[in-house]
Amino acid sequence: MPIIEFSDVTKTFTTQQGRVVALDSVDLAIEQGEIFGVIGYSGAGKSTLVRLINGLERATSGRIVVDGVDISSIPEARIRPLRARIGMIFQQFNLFRSRTVAGNVAFPLRVAGWPKAKRDARVAELLHFVGLLEKAHSYPDQLSGGQKQRVGIARALATSPRILLADESTSSLDPETTQDVLALLRKVNRELGVTIVVITHEMDVVRSIADRVAVLDAGRIVEQGTVFDVFSAPRSETARRFVSTVLHDQPTAGDLERLQEAHAGRIVTARVEDGSRVGSVLSDAGRHGVRFEIVFGGISSLQERSFGSLTIELLGPDEGVDAVVAELAAVTEVVERRGVARELEEVPA
Amino acid sequence: MNEGWIWDRHTPLALEALGQTLYMVAATLLIGGVLGLVLGLALYVTRAGSVLPNRYVFGVLNVAVNIVRPIPFVILLVAVAPLTTLLVGKFIGTTAAIVPLAIATAFGFSRIVEQNLVTIEPGVIEAARASGAGPWRIIATLLIPEALGPLLLGFTFVFVAVIDMSAVAGIVGGGGIGDFALVYGHQRWNQEVVWIAVGVIIVLVQLVQFTGNTLARKALRR
C-alpha cells in the first residue's frame, strides 16, 4: 500500500480575480521508503500539492490518504497530532530566530509533549546526525544557508517522522551546499528509511536524489515514472524542457539548421544506452563504403545506467548509408534529421 | 513676581510631582501595556489568513481601535469619567487619571503590536504549524519572542507617549510634573520652574529611550 495516495484531488482558491485551479484531478501514489520528486515551474501547483500532504492546505475535492489516515476528511485539530509523523523543510528554512539551534530542534518535541531530559537527549542526537552539535547554542542568524537547512532537517526529523516533505529545500543554496544538503537527504532516506517528497523546479535535484518523479504542469500531472524513464524518454513537452535543462545531447532546431548547413551528408540521431552497440555498428560502416562523423551528442549516467544520444553525419553511396542506418535501427532508436521541421518530438517513446 | 526656584518651597513639591508622574506612568504601562498587547495579538491573529481568522472579532476590534485612537487625550480624560468613577470610586486624583491613561495606551499600543507582529515571516508560522503546533501554542510561545525586538522599541515609544499624556493629568487633579510646571511655573510666570520641570522630563525620556534601545538591541542580537 502506498504511504501517500492522492485520488482525483482538486484544489481551487478563490481570489479577487475569481477562482483559480491550483491542482486539477491529481492521482498520485508514493511508495514507502522512496524519494519521490515533483517537478514543475513556479505556479504549477507544487507548493499546494506538498501542503495537502500534511494538511496545511485542504483539498477542495478528492481523497488523500497519508500513512493509512484519510486526512482529507478530518478536521484540522485532528490532523495536528499526525504532523509529528510528517516532517517538513522549506526553501527559506523558516527557523525561529528567537530560539537557538537546539531550541528550534526541540520545538516539535515540546509540541509533542516530551519531557525535558528526553528532549535534550533527542536534540543532541539529531544535531549530531546533521553535523551541527557544536552550533547547539547559536542563533539562526549566526549560521550559513547550508547550516540553516541542516537545522531545518534536524527539526523536521525531531519526532521521527515516516515522511519528510522538502519544499524547494535547496533552491536558495549555492551548488556546492545544494549537493551537501542533497547528500544529507539521501542519508535520511537510506539510514532512517524516511520517505521523502521533494518539490523542486531544478531537474538536477531530481536527477541527484529521486527514485521516481512526477511532472506537474498547470495543476496537472503530465507525466510520472522512474527518473530514468522520464529522463531517457520524456513524453510531454514540459518534461522534455526540464530534461533539456540538464542534458544537452539532443540538438535544438537551431543546432540542426547549423549542422545541416555545415554537413552535406545524411544526419541521424541514435540513442545510446548500456549495450546498444552504436559504436560497433559505426566502426563497421566502412564495409558499406560509408564514413561517419559525430557532430552532436552526449552520454550521461542516471541511476547507475548510461543513456544519451549521438548525432552522426553519414557520408557515402546512398545504398551504403541506408544499410548503416538499418543496422543502427536494429540495435537502437534512430531519428532522421533531414529537415528542420523534424524535431525532438519525433524521438519514439 | 518672578521668584525663581526657591529650594525649600519648590523641591519637595517637584519631588512629590515626580512621584505622581512615575506612579501614573508605571501603572499605566502595566495595565495599558498588557491590555494593548492582548488587543494587538487579537487583532493580528483574527485577521484573514492568520492563525485564528475570525472576520467578526477582527471587524469589531478594528473598528473599536479606530474609534478610540483618534480621540484627543484631553477629551478622553473627561469623557471616561463615568467609567473611572465605576472602577476607582471617583474621577478626580492621581489614581483616577490612570484609567483614561491606560485606555489610551491600550488602544494606541495595540496597533503598534499588530504592526510588529505582521513583520513575522509567514513561513515561520507555517513551520510551527507543520511541527504540529496549534494556534494557541503559536500565540503563547512563538509570536511575542519572534517579534520581541520591534515590540520593545514600540513599547519604548509608548512609554514616552505616556509621559507626555500624563502631563495633562492635572486637569482631573492627577498632579504630576506637567501639572507642577503649569501651576507653579506658568501660572505664576515663573520660567525657572517651567524649565526645571522640562529638564526633569527630558532626563526621564532619555533614560527610558536608552534603556529601550539597549534591550531591543539585545533582543535583536545586533
XYZ file of C-alpha atoms in Angstrom:
571
model
C 0.000 0.000 0.000
C 1.416 3.457 -0.899
C 2.347 5.673 2.073
C 0.835 8.704 0.308
C -2.067 8.360 -2.096
C -3.966 11.106 -3.929
C -7.184 10.105 -5.679
C -8.738 12.665 -8.004
C -7.592 15.586 -5.848
C -8.594 19.077 -6.878
C -7.734 22.297 -5.085
C -9.158 25.664 -6.034
C -8.507 29.040 -4.458
C -10.869 31.953 -4.524
C -9.041 35.171 -5.222
C -10.195 38.649 -6.117
C -9.742 37.721 -9.761
C -12.025 34.718 -9.342
C -11.473 31.001 -8.868
C -8.013 29.639 -9.550
C -7.492 25.919 -10.025
C -4.200 25.067 -8.328
C -4.483 21.306 -8.721
C -6.703 19.546 -11.200
C -7.750 15.907 -10.535
C -4.381 14.710 -9.375
C -3.764 10.983 -8.882
C -0.533 10.068 -7.191
C 0.872 7.118 -5.297
C 4.111 7.468 -3.364
C 5.604 4.265 -2.020
C 7.064 3.721 1.428
C 10.821 4.341 1.516
C 11.274 6.050 -1.831
C 12.425 9.544 -2.726
C 9.713 10.976 -4.913
C 10.328 14.139 -6.905
C 7.641 16.557 -8.010
C 8.946 18.957 -10.618
C 7.221 21.902 -12.218
C 7.590 25.576 -12.999
C 6.545 28.155 -10.432
C 2.791 28.365 -10.307
C 2.384 24.755 -11.431
C 0.846 23.835 -8.061
C 3.833 22.097 -6.440
C 3.672 24.001 -3.167
C -0.041 23.368 -2.908
C 0.453 19.678 -3.599
C 3.034 19.241 -0.852
C 0.936 21.205 1.667
C -2.030 18.930 1.065
C 0.054 16.028 2.379
C 0.385 17.478 5.890
C -2.919 19.319 5.799
C -1.501 22.868 5.781
C -3.815 23.259 2.804
C -7.088 21.366 2.484
C -8.281 19.731 -0.716
C -11.396 21.099 -2.395
C -12.345 17.601 -3.533
C -10.819 14.151 -3.771
C -9.211 11.815 -1.275
C -5.751 11.981 0.296
C -4.568 9.040 2.372
C -1.315 9.553 4.273
C 0.224 6.729 6.289
C -3.127 4.955 6.456
C -5.161 8.011 7.503
C -7.638 9.749 5.204
C -6.578 13.296 6.036
C -8.917 14.887 3.534
C -11.927 14.012 5.666
C -10.789 15.019 9.167
C -10.702 18.469 10.779
C -7.505 20.490 11.293
C -7.402 19.743 15.028
C -7.183 16.014 14.307
C -4.524 16.455 11.632
C -2.237 18.318 14.075
C -1.047 15.251 16.004
C -0.398 13.453 12.691
C 2.134 16.136 11.753
C 4.583 14.537 14.175
C 4.745 11.761 11.566
C 5.345 14.175 8.667
C 8.384 16.469 8.795
C 8.733 19.481 6.526
C 11.608 21.648 5.329
C 11.389 24.886 3.388
C 13.185 26.977 0.795
C 13.632 29.867 3.233
C 14.395 27.435 6.104
C 11.790 29.171 8.310
C 13.771 28.788 11.510
C 12.615 30.532 14.679
C 15.025 33.458 15.017
C 14.224 33.904 18.684
C 15.354 30.378 19.535
C 18.759 28.759 19.481
C 19.557 25.890 17.140
C 18.750 23.478 19.976
C 15.557 25.403 20.720
C 14.460 25.118 17.105
C 15.028 21.377 17.028
C 13.299 20.963 20.397
C 10.167 22.819 19.256
C 8.294 19.854 17.701
C 9.243 17.777 20.754
C 7.725 20.391 23.085
C 4.611 20.365 20.938
C 4.528 16.577 21.220
C 4.887 16.888 24.999
C 8.267 15.228 25.508
C 9.796 15.676 28.996
C 12.911 17.867 29.133
C 15.509 15.141 29.714
C 14.272 13.053 26.777
C 14.025 16.179 24.662
C 17.623 17.227 25.349
C 18.939 13.770 24.510
C 16.974 13.683 21.255
C 18.134 17.183 20.245
C 21.781 16.193 20.796
C 21.260 13.027 18.761
C 19.692 14.957 15.874
C 22.325 17.700 15.847
C 24.973 15.012 15.769
C 23.202 13.373 12.830
C 23.216 16.607 10.795
C 26.737 17.515 11.951
C 25.892 20.668 13.904
C 26.328 19.606 17.519
C 28.793 22.429 18.188
C 26.232 25.013 16.990
C 23.558 23.966 19.505
C 23.634 27.308 21.311
C 23.980 29.528 18.237
C 21.085 31.524 16.854
C 19.886 31.035 13.252
C 21.184 34.474 12.232
C 24.704 33.272 13.012
C 24.522 30.327 10.581
C 25.181 29.956 6.844
C 22.399 28.905 4.476
C 23.538 25.287 4.379
C 23.759 25.148 8.177
C 20.277 26.659 8.480
C 18.852 23.963 6.222
C 20.603 21.299 8.317
C 18.878 22.718 11.380
C 15.638 22.667 9.393
C 16.203 18.994 8.612
C 17.017 18.187 12.249
C 13.849 19.997 13.367
C 11.767 18.180 10.747
C 13.135 14.816 11.886
C 12.749 15.501 15.614
C 9.651 13.398 16.136
C 10.974 10.537 13.944
C 8.536 11.093 11.092
C 7.970 8.432 8.430
C 7.622 11.116 5.754
C 9.725 14.197 5.019
C 8.380 16.933 2.758
C 11.055 19.081 1.116
C 9.618 22.233 -0.437
C 12.277 23.703 -2.756
C 14.693 22.897 0.038
C 17.846 23.667 -1.942
C 16.600 26.472 -4.181
C 18.217 29.241 -2.155
C 21.541 27.447 -1.718
C 24.678 27.602 -3.846
C 25.527 24.496 -5.963
C 28.078 23.075 -3.543
C 25.849 23.483 -0.495
C 22.987 22.042 -2.520
C 24.996 18.847 -3.013
C 25.730 18.667 0.754
C 22.067 19.054 1.631
C 21.010 16.521 -1.015
C 23.572 14.072 0.357
C 22.086 14.580 3.810
C 18.582 13.928 2.466
C 19.835 10.742 0.827
C 21.302 9.695 4.183
C 17.954 10.408 5.870
C 16.276 8.190 3.301
C 18.786 5.325 3.380
C 19.660 5.238 7.079
C 16.348 6.180 8.638
C 14.049 4.770 5.970
C 12.155 8.052 5.718
C 10.001 8.501 2.608
C 10.918 11.865 1.071
C 8.807 14.017 -1.220
C 10.995 16.569 -2.982
C 9.331 19.549 -4.601
C 11.590 21.420 -7.000
C 11.947 23.320 -10.224
C 15.503 22.069 -10.656
C 15.931 18.933 -12.724
C 19.389 18.436 -11.221
C 17.829 17.890 -7.806
C 15.515 15.222 -9.185
C 18.386 13.626 -11.053
C 20.616 13.528 -7.955
C 18.272 12.002 -5.432
C 14.847 10.982 -6.688
C 13.809 7.420 -7.489
C 10.592 8.413 -9.209
C 9.305 11.729 -10.466
C 6.033 13.387 -11.377
C 5.979 16.351 -13.750
C 3.402 18.940 -12.793
C 2.146 21.496 -15.282
C -0.688 23.955 -14.660
C -2.079 21.835 -11.827
C -1.997 18.542 -13.691
C 0.423 15.671 -13.553
C 1.513 15.375 -17.181
C 3.986 12.581 -16.714
C 5.283 10.282 -13.995
C 7.594 7.322 -13.754
C 11.088 6.328 -12.715
C 13.596 9.121 -13.056
C 15.423 7.035 -15.655
C 12.347 6.568 -17.825
C 11.302 10.207 -17.680
C 14.837 11.382 -18.382
C 15.640 8.995 -21.162
C 12.284 9.192 -22.911
C 10.247 12.226 -21.858
C 6.800 12.139 -23.420
C 5.419 15.561 -22.508
C 6.708 18.900 -23.720
C 7.168 20.093 -20.119
C 9.224 17.033 -19.212
C 11.346 17.465 -22.336
C 12.050 21.057 -21.419
C 13.105 20.045 -17.922
C 15.317 17.256 -19.224
C 16.949 19.621 -21.698
C 17.994 21.879 -18.795
C 20.415 19.228 -17.579
C 21.110 17.147 -20.684
C 22.175 18.773 -23.900
C 22.586 15.657 -26.009
C 19.727 16.442 -28.410
C 20.340 19.219 -30.949
C 17.842 22.054 -30.885
C 16.187 23.320 -34.069
C 18.881 25.989 -34.303
C 21.648 23.431 -33.800
C 20.154 21.262 -36.555
C 19.952 24.098 -39.020
C 23.600 24.900 -38.442
C 24.571 21.218 -38.698
C 22.694 20.785 -41.972
C 24.418 23.798 -43.434
C 27.837 22.586 -42.352
C 27.440 18.936 -43.255
C 26.483 17.615 -46.675
C 25.861 14.001 -45.575
C 22.794 12.393 -44.064
C 22.292 13.272 -40.411
C 20.738 10.832 -37.936
C 20.467 10.768 -34.157
C 21.000 7.401 -32.484
C 20.003 6.737 -28.908
C 22.770 5.355 -26.716
C 22.137 3.083 -23.739
C 24.070 0.375 -21.960
C 24.621 -2.394 -24.556
C 23.145 -0.522 -27.507
C 26.364 -1.119 -29.576
C 26.102 2.089 -31.614
C 29.905 2.287 -31.747
C 30.260 -1.256 -33.124
C 27.842 -0.537 -35.951
C 29.665 2.682 -36.816
C 33.076 1.062 -36.777
C 31.788 -1.370 -39.422
C 30.351 1.451 -41.586
C 33.449 1.312 -43.805
C 32.355 -2.061 -45.150
C 29.477 -0.244 -46.887
C 31.827 2.447 -48.165
C 30.415 4.871 -45.618
C 32.395 7.346 -43.492
C 30.885 8.896 -40.387
C 31.379 11.986 -38.290
C 29.939 12.576 -34.803
C 28.522 16.085 -34.939
C 26.498 16.398 -31.736
C 25.594 14.388 -28.651
C 26.163 13.432 -25.062
C 26.099 10.361 -22.858
C 25.280 10.630 -19.211
C 24.573 8.246 -16.414
C 21.493 8.155 -14.246
C 20.524 5.725 -11.519
C 23.623 3.753 -12.453
C 22.595 3.378 -16.084
C 24.022 5.125 -19.145
C 21.863 6.985 -21.563
C 22.084 9.754 -24.121
C 22.324 10.140 -27.858
C 24.775 10.781 -30.666
C 24.000 12.759 -33.785
C 26.005 11.428 -36.693
C 26.716 12.537 -40.225
C 26.956 9.629 -42.691
C 28.800 10.134 -45.976
C 28.876 7.651 -48.855
C 26.760 5.955 -51.530
C 23.015 6.012 -50.803
C 22.699 2.205 -50.548
C 25.620 2.092 -48.131
C 24.170 4.856 -45.944
C 20.769 3.125 -45.989
C 22.429 -0.094 -44.891
C 24.236 1.613 -41.971
C 21.013 3.348 -40.844
C 19.234 -0.012 -40.989
C 21.955 -1.624 -38.873
C 21.740 1.225 -36.345
C 17.951 0.931 -36.261
C 18.365 -2.765 -35.490
C 20.300 -2.026 -32.274
C 18.754 1.233 -31.063
C 16.271 4.009 -31.809
C 17.256 6.217 -34.715
C 15.796 9.552 -35.776
C 16.378 11.037 -39.214
C 17.443 14.682 -39.146
C 16.560 15.642 -42.699
C 14.546 18.797 -42.251
C 14.407 21.428 -39.571
C 10.761 20.565 -39.005
C 11.753 17.110 -37.756
C 12.408 17.918 -34.209
C 12.690 16.239 -30.878
C 9.030 15.225 -30.814
C 9.872 12.516 -33.301
C 12.020 10.577 -30.898
C 9.916 7.449 -30.375
C 8.812 6.922 -26.781
C 6.523 88.281 40.668
C 9.252 86.089 39.174
C 10.673 84.497 42.283
C 12.722 81.732 40.560
C 13.378 78.312 42.083
C 13.024 78.505 45.849
C 14.736 75.363 47.119
C 12.772 74.846 50.319
C 9.467 75.515 48.628
C 9.769 74.025 45.136
C 11.971 70.977 45.704
C 9.516 68.973 47.883
C 6.667 69.930 45.527
C 8.702 68.832 42.495
C 9.653 65.539 44.120
C 6.033 64.844 45.008
C 5.036 65.690 41.411
C 7.763 63.398 40.058
C 6.495 60.612 42.316
C 2.968 61.124 40.965
C 4.220 61.054 37.398
C 6.204 57.856 37.979
C 3.220 56.241 39.687
C 0.831 57.164 36.860
C 3.267 56.143 34.146
C 4.187 52.829 35.784
C 0.589 51.822 36.468
C -0.498 52.935 33.004
C 2.248 50.986 31.284
C 1.480 47.892 33.316
C -2.282 47.934 32.728
C -2.338 49.602 29.301
C 0.669 47.597 28.156
C -0.881 44.237 28.992
C -4.262 45.224 27.537
C -2.597 46.657 24.424
C -0.566 43.503 23.952
C -3.659 41.325 24.231
C -5.651 43.598 21.935
C -2.810 43.759 19.388
C -2.415 39.973 19.433
C -6.161 39.600 18.991
C -6.103 41.964 16.003
C -3.205 40.061 14.458
C -4.439 36.507 14.951
C -8.023 37.154 13.872
C -7.220 38.841 10.564
C -7.810 36.843 7.381
C -5.171 34.192 6.730
C -3.696 34.393 10.238
C -3.653 31.675 12.893
C -7.205 32.155 14.228
C -9.019 34.037 11.474
C -12.392 35.420 12.540
C -13.747 38.277 10.477
C -16.366 39.253 13.054
C -13.994 39.529 16.024
C -11.440 41.285 13.826
C -14.060 43.675 12.461
C -15.321 44.673 15.916
C -11.816 45.144 17.363
C -10.593 47.014 14.322
C -13.489 49.481 14.405
C -13.174 49.913 18.188
C -9.494 50.787 17.884
C -10.194 53.174 15.042
C -12.858 54.927 17.095
C -10.881 55.311 20.334
C -7.445 56.180 18.943
C -8.242 59.497 17.265
C -9.955 60.939 20.380
C -7.677 63.718 21.698
C -6.416 62.690 25.117
C -7.700 65.811 26.908
C -11.205 64.887 25.778
C -10.842 61.168 26.539
C -9.652 62.166 30.021
C -13.010 63.721 30.886
C -15.169 61.549 28.617
C -14.415 58.358 30.532
C -15.254 59.935 33.910
C -18.305 57.650 34.484
C -16.151 54.569 33.862
C -13.435 55.947 36.125
C -15.973 56.514 38.907
C -17.186 52.945 38.448
C -13.674 51.489 38.659
C -11.934 53.763 41.198
C -14.893 55.281 43.038
C -14.062 58.856 41.975
C -12.904 60.589 38.840
C -10.508 63.064 40.475
C -6.963 62.300 41.588
C -3.780 60.555 40.565
C -5.205 57.023 40.664
C -8.303 58.146 38.773
C -6.131 59.586 35.995
C -4.702 56.118 35.392
C -7.996 54.878 33.898
C -8.069 57.191 30.845
C -4.280 56.896 30.514
C -4.479 53.101 30.419
C -7.325 53.164 27.893
C -5.475 55.496 25.523
C -2.307 53.427 25.954
C -4.023 50.087 25.358
C -5.612 51.205 22.105
C -2.511 53.015 20.887
C -0.168 50.165 21.769
C -2.480 47.581 20.171
C -1.786 48.973 16.689
C 1.947 49.012 17.302
C 1.822 45.392 18.492
C -0.244 44.378 15.478
C 2.114 46.125 13.049
C 5.166 44.496 14.591
C 3.606 41.028 14.522
C 2.822 41.440 10.832
C 6.577 41.592 10.180
C 6.992 37.950 11.295
C 7.654 35.805 8.219
C 4.512 33.767 7.432
C 6.856 30.832 6.740
C 7.922 30.784 10.388
C 4.330 30.327 11.479
C 3.864 27.708 8.773
C 6.903 25.831 10.116
C 5.341 25.869 13.590
C 2.068 24.543 12.155
C 3.950 21.858 10.237
C 5.540 20.859 13.579
C 2.050 20.170 14.900
C 1.629 23.395 16.902
C -1.927 24.685 17.272
C -2.953 28.351 17.190
C -2.839 28.816 20.957
C 0.664 27.429 21.257
C 1.797 29.667 18.419
C 0.248 32.691 20.119
C 1.633 31.838 23.553
C 5.145 30.692 22.702
C 6.137 31.975 19.292
C 4.627 35.304 18.248
C 5.955 37.540 21.023
C 9.515 36.103 21.112
C 9.793 36.310 17.305
C 8.788 39.995 17.289
C 10.414 40.911 20.630
C 12.954 43.423 19.279
C 10.474 45.648 17.435
C 7.946 45.168 20.261
C 10.437 46.572 22.791
C 11.057 49.589 20.553
C 7.299 50.031 20.178
C 6.865 49.802 23.942
C 9.581 52.430 24.429
C 7.730 54.697 22.031
C 4.535 54.204 24.026
C 6.418 54.777 27.308
C 7.480 58.224 26.102
C 3.970 58.932 24.830
C 2.555 58.062 28.272
C 4.936 60.505 29.985
C 3.642 63.073 27.501
C -0.044 62.252 28.180
C 0.459 62.178 31.956
C 1.401 65.855 31.855
C -2.250 66.655 31.135
C -3.469 64.672 34.157
C -3.588 67.869 36.199
C -6.957 68.569 34.596
C -8.537 65.811 36.695
C -6.375 66.572 39.725
C -3.843 63.900 38.899
C -0.845 66.075 39.703
C 2.500 65.127 38.237
C 5.393 67.040 36.713
C 3.273 68.621 33.969
C 0.770 69.923 36.490
C 3.617 71.234 38.663
C 5.078 73.135 35.721
C 1.695 74.673 34.904
C 0.598 75.589 38.429
C 3.901 76.711 39.988
C 5.642 77.798 36.804
C 3.465 79.054 34.000
C 0.530 80.402 36.022
C 2.880 82.340 38.341
C 5.066 83.454 35.484
C 7.998 81.523 36.952
C 10.064 80.421 33.930
C 12.729 78.720 36.043
C 10.213 76.275 37.443
C 8.914 75.544 33.951
C 12.382 74.859 32.604
C 13.429 72.688 35.509
C 10.250 70.637 35.056
C 11.016 70.351 31.355
C 14.572 69.274 32.215
C 13.291 66.543 34.534
C 11.007 65.204 31.806
C 13.807 65.290 29.224
C 16.086 63.285 31.543
C 13.267 60.796 32.194
C 12.581 60.342 28.475
C 16.275 59.916 27.679
C 16.619 57.229 30.341
C 13.622 55.359 29.004
C 14.704 55.622 25.387
C 18.243 54.493 26.187
C 17.016 51.508 28.179
C 14.514 50.586 25.461
C 17.127 50.787 22.703
C 19.566 48.690 24.695
C 17.017 45.968 25.423
C 15.789 45.926 21.829
C 19.344 45.616 20.556
C 19.867 42.678 22.874
C 16.662 41.037 21.696
C 17.655 41.525 18.062
C 21.223 40.372 18.837
C 22.666 43.151 16.693
